[in-house]
Coordinates of N, CA and C in Angstrom, one line a residue:
Chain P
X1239 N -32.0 -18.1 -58.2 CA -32.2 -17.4 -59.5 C -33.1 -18.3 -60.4
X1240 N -33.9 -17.9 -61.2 CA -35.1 -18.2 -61.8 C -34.2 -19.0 -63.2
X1241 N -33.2 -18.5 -63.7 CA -32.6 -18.9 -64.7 C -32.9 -17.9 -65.7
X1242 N -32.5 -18.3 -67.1 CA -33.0 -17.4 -68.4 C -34.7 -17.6 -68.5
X1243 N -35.1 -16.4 -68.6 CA -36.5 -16.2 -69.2 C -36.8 -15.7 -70.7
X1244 N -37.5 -16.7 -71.4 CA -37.7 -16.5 -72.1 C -39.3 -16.4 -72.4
X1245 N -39.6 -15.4 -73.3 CA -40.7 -15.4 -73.6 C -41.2 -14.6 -74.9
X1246 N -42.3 -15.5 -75.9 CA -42.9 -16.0 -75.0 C -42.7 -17.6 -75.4
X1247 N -43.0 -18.9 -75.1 CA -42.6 -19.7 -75.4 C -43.1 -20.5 -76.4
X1248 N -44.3 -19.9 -77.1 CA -44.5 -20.8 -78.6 C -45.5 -19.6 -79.2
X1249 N -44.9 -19.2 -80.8 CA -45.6 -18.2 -81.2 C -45.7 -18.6 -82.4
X1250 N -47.3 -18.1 -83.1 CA -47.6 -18.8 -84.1 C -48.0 -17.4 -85.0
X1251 N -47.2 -17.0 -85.9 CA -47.8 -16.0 -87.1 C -48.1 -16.4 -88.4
X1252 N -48.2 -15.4 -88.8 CA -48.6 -15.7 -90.1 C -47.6 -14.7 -91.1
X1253 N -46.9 -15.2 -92.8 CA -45.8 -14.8 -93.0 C -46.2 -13.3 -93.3
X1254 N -45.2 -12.1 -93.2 CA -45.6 -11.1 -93.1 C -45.6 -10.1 -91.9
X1255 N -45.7 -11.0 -90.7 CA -46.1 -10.4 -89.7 C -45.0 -9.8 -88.9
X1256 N -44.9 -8.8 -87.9 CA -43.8 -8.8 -87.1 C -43.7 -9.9 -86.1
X1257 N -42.6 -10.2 -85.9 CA -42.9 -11.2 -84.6 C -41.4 -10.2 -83.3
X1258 N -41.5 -10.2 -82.1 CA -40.7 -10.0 -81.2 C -40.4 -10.9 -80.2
X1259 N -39.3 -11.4 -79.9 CA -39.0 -12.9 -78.8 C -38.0 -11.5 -78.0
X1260 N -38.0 -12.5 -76.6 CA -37.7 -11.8 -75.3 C -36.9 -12.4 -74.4
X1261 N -36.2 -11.6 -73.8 CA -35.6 -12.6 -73.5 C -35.1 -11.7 -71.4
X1262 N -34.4 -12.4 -70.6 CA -34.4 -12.0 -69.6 C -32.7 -13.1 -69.1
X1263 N -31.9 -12.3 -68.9 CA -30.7 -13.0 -68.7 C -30.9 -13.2 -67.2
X1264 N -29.3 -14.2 -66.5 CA -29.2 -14.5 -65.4 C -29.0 -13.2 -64.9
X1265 N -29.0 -12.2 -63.5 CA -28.5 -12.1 -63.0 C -26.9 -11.4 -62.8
X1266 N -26.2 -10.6 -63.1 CA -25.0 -10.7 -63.0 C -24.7 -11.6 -64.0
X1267 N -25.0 -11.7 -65.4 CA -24.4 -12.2 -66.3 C -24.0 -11.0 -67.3
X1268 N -22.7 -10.9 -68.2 CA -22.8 -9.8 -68.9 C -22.7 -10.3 -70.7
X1269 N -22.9 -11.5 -70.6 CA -22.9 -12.1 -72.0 C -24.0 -12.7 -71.8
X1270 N -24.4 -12.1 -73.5 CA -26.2 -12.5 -73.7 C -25.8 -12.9 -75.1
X1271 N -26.4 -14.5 -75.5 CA -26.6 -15.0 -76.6 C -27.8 -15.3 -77.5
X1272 N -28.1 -15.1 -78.7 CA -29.3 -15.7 -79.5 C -29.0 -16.5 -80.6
X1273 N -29.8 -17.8 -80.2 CA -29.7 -18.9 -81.1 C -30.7 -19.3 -81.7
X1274 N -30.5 -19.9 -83.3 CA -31.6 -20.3 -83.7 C -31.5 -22.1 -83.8
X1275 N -32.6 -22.7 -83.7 CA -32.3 -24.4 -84.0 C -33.1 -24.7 -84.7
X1276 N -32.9 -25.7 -86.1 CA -33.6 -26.2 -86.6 C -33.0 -28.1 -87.3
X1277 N -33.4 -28.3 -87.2 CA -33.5 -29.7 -87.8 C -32.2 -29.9 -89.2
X1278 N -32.2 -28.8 -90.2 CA -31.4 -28.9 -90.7 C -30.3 -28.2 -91.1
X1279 N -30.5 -27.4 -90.2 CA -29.1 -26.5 -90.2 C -28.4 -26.6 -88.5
X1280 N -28.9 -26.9 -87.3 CA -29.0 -28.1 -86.5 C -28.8 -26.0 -85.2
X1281 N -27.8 -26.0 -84.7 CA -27.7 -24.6 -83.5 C -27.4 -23.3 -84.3
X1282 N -27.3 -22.4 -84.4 CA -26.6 -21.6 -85.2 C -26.8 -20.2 -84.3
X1283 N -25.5 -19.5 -84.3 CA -25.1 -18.2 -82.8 C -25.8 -17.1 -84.3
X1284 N -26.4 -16.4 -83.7 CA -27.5 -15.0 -84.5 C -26.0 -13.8 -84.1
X1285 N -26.2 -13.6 -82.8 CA -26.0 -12.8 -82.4 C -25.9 -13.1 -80.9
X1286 N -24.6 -12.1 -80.4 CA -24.3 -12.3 -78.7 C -23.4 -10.7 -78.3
X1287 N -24.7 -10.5 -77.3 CA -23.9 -9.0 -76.5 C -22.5 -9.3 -75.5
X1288 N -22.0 -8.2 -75.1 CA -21.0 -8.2 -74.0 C -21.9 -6.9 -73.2
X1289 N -22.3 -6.5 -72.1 CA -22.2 -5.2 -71.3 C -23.6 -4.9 -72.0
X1290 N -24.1 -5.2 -73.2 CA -25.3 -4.7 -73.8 C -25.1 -4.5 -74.8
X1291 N -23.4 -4.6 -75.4 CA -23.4 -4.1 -76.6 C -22.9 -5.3 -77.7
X1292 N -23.4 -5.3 -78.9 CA -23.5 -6.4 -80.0 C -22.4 -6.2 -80.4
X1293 N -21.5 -7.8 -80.2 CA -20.4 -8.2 -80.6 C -20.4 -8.9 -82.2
X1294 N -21.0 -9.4 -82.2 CA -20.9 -10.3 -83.2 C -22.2 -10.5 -83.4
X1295 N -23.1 -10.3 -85.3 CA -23.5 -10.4 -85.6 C -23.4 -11.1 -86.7
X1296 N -22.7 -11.4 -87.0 CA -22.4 -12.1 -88.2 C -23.5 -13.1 -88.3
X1297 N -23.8 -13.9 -87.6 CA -25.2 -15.0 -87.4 C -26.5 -14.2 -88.1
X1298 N -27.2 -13.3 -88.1 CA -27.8 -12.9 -88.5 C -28.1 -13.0 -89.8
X1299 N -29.1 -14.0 -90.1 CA -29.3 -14.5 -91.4 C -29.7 -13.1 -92.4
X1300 N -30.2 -12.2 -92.1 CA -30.6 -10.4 -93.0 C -30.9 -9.8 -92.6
X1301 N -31.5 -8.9 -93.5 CA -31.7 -7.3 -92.6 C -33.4 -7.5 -91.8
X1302 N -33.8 -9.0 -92.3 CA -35.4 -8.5 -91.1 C -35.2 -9.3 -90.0
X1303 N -34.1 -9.7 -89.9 CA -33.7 -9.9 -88.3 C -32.7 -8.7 -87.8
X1304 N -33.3 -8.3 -86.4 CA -32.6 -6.9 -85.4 C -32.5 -7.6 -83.9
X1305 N -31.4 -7.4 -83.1 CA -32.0 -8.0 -81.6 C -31.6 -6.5 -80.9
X1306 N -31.7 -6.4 -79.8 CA -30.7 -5.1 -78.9 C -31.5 -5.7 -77.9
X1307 N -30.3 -4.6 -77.0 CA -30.7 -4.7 -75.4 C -30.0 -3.4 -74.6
X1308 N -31.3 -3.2 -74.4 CA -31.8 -1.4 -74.1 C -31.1 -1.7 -72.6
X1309 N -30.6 -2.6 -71.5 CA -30.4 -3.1 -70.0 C -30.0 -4.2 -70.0
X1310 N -29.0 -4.0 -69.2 CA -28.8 -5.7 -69.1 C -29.4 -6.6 -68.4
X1311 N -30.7 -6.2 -68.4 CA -31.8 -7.6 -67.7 C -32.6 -7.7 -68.6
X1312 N -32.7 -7.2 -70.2 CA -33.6 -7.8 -71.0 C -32.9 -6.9 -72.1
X1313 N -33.9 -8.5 -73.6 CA -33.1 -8.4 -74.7 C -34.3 -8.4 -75.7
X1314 N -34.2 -8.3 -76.8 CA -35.2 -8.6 -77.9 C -34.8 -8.9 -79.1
X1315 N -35.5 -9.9 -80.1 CA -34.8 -10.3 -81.2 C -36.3 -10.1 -82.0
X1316 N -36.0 -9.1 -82.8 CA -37.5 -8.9 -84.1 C -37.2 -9.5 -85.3
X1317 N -38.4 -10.3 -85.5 CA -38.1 -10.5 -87.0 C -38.9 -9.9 -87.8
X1318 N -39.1 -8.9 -89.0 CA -40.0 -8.6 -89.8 C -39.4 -7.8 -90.9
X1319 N -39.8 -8.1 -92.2 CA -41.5 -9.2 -91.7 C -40.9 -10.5 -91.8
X1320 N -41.7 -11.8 -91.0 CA -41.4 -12.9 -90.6 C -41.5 -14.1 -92.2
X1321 N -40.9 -15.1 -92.4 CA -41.0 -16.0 -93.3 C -41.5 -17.2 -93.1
X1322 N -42.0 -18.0 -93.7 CA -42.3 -19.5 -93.4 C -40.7 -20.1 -93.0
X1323 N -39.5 -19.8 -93.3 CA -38.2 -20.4 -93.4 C -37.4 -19.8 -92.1
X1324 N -38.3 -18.9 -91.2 CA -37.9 -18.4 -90.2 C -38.2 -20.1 -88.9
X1325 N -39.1 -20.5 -89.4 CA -39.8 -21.3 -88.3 C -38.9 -22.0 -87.7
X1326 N -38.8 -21.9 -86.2 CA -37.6 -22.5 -85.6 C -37.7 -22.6 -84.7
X1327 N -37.1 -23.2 -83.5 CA -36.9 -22.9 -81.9 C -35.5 -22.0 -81.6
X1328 N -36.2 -20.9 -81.0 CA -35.1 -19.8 -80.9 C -34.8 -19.4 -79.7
X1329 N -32.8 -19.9 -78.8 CA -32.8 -19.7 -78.0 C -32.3 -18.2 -77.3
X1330 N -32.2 -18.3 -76.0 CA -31.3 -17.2 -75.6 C -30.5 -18.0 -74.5
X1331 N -29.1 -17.4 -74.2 CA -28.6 -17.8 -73.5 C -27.9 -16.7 -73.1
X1332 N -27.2 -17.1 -71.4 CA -26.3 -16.1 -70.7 C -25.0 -16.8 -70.3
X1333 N -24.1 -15.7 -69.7 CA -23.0 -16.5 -69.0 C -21.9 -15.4 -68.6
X1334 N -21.5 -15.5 -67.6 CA -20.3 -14.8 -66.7 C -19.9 -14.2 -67.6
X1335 N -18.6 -13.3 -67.2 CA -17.3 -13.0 -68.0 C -16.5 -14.5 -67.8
X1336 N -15.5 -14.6 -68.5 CA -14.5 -15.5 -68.6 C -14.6 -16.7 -69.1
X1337 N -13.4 -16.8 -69.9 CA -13.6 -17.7 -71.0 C -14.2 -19.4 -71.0
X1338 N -13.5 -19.1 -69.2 CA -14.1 -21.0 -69.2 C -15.4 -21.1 -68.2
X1339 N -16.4 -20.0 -68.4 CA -18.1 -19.7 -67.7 C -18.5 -20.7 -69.1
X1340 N -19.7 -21.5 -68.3 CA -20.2 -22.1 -69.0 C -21.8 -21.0 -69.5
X1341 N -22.5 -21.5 -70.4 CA -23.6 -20.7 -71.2 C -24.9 -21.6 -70.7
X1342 N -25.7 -20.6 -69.9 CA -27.1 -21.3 -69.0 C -28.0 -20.5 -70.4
X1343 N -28.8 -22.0 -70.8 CA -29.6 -21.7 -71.8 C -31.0 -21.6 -71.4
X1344 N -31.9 -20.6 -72.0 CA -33.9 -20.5 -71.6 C -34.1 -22.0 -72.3
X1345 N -35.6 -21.9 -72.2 CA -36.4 -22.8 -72.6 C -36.5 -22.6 -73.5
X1346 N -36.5 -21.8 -74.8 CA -36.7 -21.7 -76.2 C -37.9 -20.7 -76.1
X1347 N -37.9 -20.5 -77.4 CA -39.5 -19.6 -77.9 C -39.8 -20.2 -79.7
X1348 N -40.7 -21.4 -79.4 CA -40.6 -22.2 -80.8 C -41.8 -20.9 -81.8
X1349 N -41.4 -21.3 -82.9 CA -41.7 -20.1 -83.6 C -42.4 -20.9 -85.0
X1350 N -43.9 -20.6 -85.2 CA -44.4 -21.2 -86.5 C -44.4 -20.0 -87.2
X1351 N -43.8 -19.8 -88.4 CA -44.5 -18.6 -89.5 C -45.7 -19.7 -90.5
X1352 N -46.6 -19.5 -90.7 CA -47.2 -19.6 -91.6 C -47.4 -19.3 -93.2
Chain B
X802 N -20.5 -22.0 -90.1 CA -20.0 -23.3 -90.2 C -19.7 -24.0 -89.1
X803 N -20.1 -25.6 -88.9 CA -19.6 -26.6 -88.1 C -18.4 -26.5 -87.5
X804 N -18.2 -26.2 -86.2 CA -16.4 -26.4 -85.5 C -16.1 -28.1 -85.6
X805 N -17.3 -28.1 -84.4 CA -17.4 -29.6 -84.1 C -18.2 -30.6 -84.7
X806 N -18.2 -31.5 -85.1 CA -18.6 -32.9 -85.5 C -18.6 -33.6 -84.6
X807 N -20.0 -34.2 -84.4 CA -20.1 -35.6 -83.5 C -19.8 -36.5 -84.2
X808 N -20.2 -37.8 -83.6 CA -20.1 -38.9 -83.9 C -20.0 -40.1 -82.7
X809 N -21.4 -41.4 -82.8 CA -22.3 -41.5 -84.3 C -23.0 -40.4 -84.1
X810 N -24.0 -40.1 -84.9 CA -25.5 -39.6 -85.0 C -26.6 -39.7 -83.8
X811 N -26.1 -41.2 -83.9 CA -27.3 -41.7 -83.1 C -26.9 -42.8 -81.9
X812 N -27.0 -43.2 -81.3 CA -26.8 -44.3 -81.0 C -27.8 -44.6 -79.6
X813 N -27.9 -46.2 -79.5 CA -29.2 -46.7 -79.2 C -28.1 -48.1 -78.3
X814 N -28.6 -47.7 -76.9 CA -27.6 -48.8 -75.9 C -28.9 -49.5 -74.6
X815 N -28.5 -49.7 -73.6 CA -29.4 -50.6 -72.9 C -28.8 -50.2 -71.6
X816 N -29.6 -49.6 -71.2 CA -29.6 -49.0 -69.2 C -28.2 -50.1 -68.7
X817 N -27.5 -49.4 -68.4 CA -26.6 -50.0 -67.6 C -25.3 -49.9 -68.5
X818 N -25.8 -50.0 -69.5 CA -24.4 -49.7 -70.7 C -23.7 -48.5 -70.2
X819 N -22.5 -48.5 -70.9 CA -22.2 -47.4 -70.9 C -22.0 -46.7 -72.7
X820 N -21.8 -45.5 -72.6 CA -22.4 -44.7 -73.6 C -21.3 -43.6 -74.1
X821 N -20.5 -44.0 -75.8 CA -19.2 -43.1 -75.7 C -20.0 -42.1 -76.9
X822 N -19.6 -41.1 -76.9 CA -19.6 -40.2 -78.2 C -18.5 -39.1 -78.6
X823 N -18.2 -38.8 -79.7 CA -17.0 -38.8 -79.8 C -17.3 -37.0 -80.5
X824 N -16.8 -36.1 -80.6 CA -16.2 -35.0 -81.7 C -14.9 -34.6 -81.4
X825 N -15.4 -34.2 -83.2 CA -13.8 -33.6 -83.7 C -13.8 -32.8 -83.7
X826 N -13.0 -31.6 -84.2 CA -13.1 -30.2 -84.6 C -11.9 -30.0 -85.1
X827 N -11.8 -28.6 -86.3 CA -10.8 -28.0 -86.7 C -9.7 -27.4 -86.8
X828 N -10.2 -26.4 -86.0 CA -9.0 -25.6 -85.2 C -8.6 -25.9 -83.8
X829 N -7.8 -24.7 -83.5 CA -6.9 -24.8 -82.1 C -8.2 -24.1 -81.4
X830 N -8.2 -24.8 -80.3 CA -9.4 -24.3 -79.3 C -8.7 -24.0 -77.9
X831 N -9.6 -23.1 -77.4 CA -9.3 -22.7 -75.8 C -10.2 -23.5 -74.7
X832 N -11.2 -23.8 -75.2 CA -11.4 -24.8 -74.8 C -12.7 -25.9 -75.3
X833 N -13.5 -27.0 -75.0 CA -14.6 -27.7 -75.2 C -15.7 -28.3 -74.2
X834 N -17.0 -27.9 -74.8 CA -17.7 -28.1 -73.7 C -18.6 -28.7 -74.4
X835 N -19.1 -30.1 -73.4 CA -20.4 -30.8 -73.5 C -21.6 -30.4 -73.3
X836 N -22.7 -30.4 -74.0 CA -24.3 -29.6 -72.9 C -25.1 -31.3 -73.6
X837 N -26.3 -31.2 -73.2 CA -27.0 -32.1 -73.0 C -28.6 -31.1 -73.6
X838 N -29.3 -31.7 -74.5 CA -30.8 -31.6 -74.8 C -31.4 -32.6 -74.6
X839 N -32.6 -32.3 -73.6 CA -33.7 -33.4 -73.6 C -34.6 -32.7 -74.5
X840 N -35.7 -33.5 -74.9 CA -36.7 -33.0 -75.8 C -37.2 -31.5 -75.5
X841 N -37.6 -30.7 -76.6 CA -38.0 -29.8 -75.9 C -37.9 -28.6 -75.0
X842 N -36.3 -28.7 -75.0 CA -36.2 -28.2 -73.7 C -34.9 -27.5 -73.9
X843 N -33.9 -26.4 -73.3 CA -32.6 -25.5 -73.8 C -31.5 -27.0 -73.4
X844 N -30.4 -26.6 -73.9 CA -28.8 -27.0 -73.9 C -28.9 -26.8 -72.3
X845 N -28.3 -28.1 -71.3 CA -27.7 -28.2 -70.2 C -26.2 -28.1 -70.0
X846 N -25.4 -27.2 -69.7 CA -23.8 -28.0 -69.8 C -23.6 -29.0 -68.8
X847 N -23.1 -29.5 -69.6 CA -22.7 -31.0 -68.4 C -21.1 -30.9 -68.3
X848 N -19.8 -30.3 -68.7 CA -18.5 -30.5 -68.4 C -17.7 -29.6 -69.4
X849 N -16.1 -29.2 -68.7 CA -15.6 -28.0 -69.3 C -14.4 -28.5 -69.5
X850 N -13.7 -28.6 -70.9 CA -12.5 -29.4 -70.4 C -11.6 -28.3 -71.1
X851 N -10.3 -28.2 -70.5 CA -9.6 -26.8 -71.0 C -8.5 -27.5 -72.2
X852 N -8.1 -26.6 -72.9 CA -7.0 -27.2 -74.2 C -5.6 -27.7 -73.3
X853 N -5.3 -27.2 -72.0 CA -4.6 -28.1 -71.5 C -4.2 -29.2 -70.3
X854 N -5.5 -29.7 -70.8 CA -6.3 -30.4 -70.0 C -6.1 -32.0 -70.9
X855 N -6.2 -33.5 -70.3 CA -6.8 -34.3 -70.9 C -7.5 -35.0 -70.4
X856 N -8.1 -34.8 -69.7 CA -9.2 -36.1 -69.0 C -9.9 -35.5 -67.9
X857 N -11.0 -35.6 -67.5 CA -11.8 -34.7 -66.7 C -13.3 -35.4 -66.2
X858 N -13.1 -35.9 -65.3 CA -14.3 -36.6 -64.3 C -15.8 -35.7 -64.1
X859 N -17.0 -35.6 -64.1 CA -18.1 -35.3 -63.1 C -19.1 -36.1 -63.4
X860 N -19.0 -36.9 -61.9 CA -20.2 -38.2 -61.7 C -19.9 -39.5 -62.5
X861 N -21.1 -39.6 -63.0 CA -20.9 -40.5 -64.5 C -20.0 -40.7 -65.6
X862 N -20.0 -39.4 -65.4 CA -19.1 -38.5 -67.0 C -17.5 -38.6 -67.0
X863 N -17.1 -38.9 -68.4 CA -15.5 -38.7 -68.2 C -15.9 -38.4 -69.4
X864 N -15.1 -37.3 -69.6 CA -14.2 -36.7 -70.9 C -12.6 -36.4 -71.2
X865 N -12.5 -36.4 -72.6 CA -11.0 -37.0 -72.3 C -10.8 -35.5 -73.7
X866 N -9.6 -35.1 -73.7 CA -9.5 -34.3 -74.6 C -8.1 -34.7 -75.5
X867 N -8.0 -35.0 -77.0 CA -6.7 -35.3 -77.9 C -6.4 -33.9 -78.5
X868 N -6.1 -32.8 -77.8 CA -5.4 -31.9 -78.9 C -4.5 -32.6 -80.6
X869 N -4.1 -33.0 -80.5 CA -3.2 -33.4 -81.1 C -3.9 -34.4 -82.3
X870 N -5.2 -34.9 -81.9 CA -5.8 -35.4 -83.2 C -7.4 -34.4 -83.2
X871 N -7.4 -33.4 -82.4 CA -8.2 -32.6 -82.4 C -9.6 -33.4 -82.6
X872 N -9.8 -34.1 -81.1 CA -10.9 -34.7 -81.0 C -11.2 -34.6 -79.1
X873 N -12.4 -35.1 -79.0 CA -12.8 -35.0 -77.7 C -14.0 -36.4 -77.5
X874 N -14.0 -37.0 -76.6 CA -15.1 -37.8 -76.6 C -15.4 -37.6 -75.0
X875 N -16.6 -38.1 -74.9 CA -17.9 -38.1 -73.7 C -18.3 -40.0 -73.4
X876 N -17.9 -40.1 -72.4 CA -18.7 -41.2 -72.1 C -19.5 -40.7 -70.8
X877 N -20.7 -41.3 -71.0 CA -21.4 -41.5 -69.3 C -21.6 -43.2 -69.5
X878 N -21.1 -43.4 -68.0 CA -21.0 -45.1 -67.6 C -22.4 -45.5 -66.9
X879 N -22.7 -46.6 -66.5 CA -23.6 -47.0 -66.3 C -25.4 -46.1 -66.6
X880 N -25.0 -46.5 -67.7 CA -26.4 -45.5 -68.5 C -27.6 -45.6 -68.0
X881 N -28.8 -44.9 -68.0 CA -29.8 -44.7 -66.7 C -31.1 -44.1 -68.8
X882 N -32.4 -44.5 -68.1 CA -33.6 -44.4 -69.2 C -33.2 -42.4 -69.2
X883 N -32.6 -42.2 -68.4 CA -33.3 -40.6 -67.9 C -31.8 -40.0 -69.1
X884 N -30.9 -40.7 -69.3 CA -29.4 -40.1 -69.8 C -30.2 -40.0 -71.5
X885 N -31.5 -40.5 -72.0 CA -31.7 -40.2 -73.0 C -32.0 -38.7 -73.1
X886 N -31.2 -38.4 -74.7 CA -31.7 -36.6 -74.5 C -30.2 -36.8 -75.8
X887 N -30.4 -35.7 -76.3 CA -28.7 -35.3 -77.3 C -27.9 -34.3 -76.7
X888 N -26.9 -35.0 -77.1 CA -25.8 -34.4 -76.7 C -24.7 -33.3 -77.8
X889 N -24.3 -32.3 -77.2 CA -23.8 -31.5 -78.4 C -22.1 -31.0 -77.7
X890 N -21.2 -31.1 -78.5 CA -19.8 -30.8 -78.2 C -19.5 -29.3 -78.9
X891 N -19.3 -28.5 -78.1 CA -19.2 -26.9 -78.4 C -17.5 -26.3 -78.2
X892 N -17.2 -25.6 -79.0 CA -15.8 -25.1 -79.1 C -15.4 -23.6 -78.7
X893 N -14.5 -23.5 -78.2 CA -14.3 -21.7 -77.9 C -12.8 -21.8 -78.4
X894 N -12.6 -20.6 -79.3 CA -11.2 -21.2 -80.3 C -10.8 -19.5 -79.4
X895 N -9.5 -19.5 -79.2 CA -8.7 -18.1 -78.9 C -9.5 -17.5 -78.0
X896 N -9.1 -16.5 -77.7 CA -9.7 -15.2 -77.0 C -11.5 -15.1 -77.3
X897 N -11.7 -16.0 -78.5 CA -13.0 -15.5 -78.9 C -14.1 -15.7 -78.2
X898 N -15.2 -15.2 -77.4 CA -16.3 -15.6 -76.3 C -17.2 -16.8 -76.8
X899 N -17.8 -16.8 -78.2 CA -18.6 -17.8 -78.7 C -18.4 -19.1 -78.7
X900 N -19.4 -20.0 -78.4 CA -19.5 -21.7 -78.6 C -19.8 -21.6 -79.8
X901 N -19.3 -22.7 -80.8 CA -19.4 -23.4 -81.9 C -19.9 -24.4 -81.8
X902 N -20.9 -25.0 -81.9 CA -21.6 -26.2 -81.6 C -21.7 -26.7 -82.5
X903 N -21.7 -28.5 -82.5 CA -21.5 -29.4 -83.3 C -23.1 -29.7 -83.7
X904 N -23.5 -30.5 -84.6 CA -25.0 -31.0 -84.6 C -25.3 -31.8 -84.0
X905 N -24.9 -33.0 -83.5 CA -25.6 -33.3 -81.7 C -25.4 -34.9 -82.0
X906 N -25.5 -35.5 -81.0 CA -25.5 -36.8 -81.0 C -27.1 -37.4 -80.4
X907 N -27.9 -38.7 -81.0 CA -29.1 -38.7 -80.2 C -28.9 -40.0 -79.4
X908 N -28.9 -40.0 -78.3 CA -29.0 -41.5 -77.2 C -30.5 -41.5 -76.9
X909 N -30.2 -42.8 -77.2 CA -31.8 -43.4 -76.8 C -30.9 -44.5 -75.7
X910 N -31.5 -44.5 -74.3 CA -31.1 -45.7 -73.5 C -32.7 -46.3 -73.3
X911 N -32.1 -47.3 -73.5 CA -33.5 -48.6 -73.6 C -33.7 -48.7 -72.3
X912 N -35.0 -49.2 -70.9 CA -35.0 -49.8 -70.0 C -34.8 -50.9 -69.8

């Protein structure tokens, strides 16, 4: 298996803009995670599906962040319009059912707003 | 909010050393898990240790778990230039699916 795909892996806007990250889980996984990382606020959970459907959102810093997932072999997280304070490395992650499945993370999709 | 707390921050040892790092956390957990960042790059898990569970071997690695002072530490023994990268201690409290991740520990191993 190829692992999590993420894409695309470094996006540069400008503030205002829409931006869309992507995402492609394992395989036979039915938990899908989105994370943001930054330097000072350090991992932080956005949002994570079960089966496709959004469990927990609470992470979701406002209303111009949206993610869904139309299948469970891909996901999307929009932000718009985008902020300079958005700028981050944003992951996705998957993982089994059951509580003690570990969480296989993508490569990130680092994200400049301008 | 933070589950876990590392500790130190940072720390800076010499190939061959070995290498402890320590978190705590607040509540009753179901269980804690180690992952590993090298630069650049996603969260690795490296080890799963269950709430009743206290000590737990893979390779290098021993993790030891204190319910009872609600802490957990990580050592990897005979430290290697490649073991540089941060490390992050993640929490799953109850029934609930989500990791809580701590803000990370940074190892630098010297050659």
């Amino acid at each position: 298996d190829a692992g999590v795909i993420q894409s695309p892996r470094h996006e540069v806007t400008e503030m205002g803009q829409e931006v869309t990250l992507r995402c492609k889980p394992i395989s036979g996984h039915d938990y899908l995670f989105w994370y943001r990382q930054t330097m000072m606020r350090g991992l932080e959970l956005l949002i994570y599906f079960n089966n496709n459907v959004p469990i927990d959102d609470s992470g979701m810093p406002e209303d111009r962040f949206s993610a869904k997932m139309p299948n469970a072999s891909f996901s999307t997280l929009k932000i718009q319009p985008s902020e300079p304070r958005d700028s981050a490395v944003y992951f996705c992650a998957s993982r089994a059912s059951g509580a003690y499945n570990e969480q296989f993370f993508g490569p990130g999709t680092r994200l400049t707003v301008l | 909010s933070q589950q876990g707390e590392e500790d130190p921050q940072a720390l800076s040892i010499q190939e061959g050393e070995n290498a402890t790092m320590n978190c705590s956390y607040k509540t009753s957990i179901n269980n804690l898990q180690w992952y590993r960042q090298n630069s650049g790059r996603g969260l690795v898990h490296l080890i799963l240790i269950r709430s009743n569970e206290r000590e737990k071997h893979s390779g290098r690695l021993r993790v030891t778990l204190d319910t009872s002072k609600k802490s957990s530490s990580l050592l990897i023994t005979a430290s290697r230039a490649a073991d540089t990268a941060s490390y992050f201690c993640a929490t799953v409290t109850g029934a609930n699916s989500k990791l809580t991740f701590g803000k990370g520990i940074t190892l630098s191993v010297r050659p």
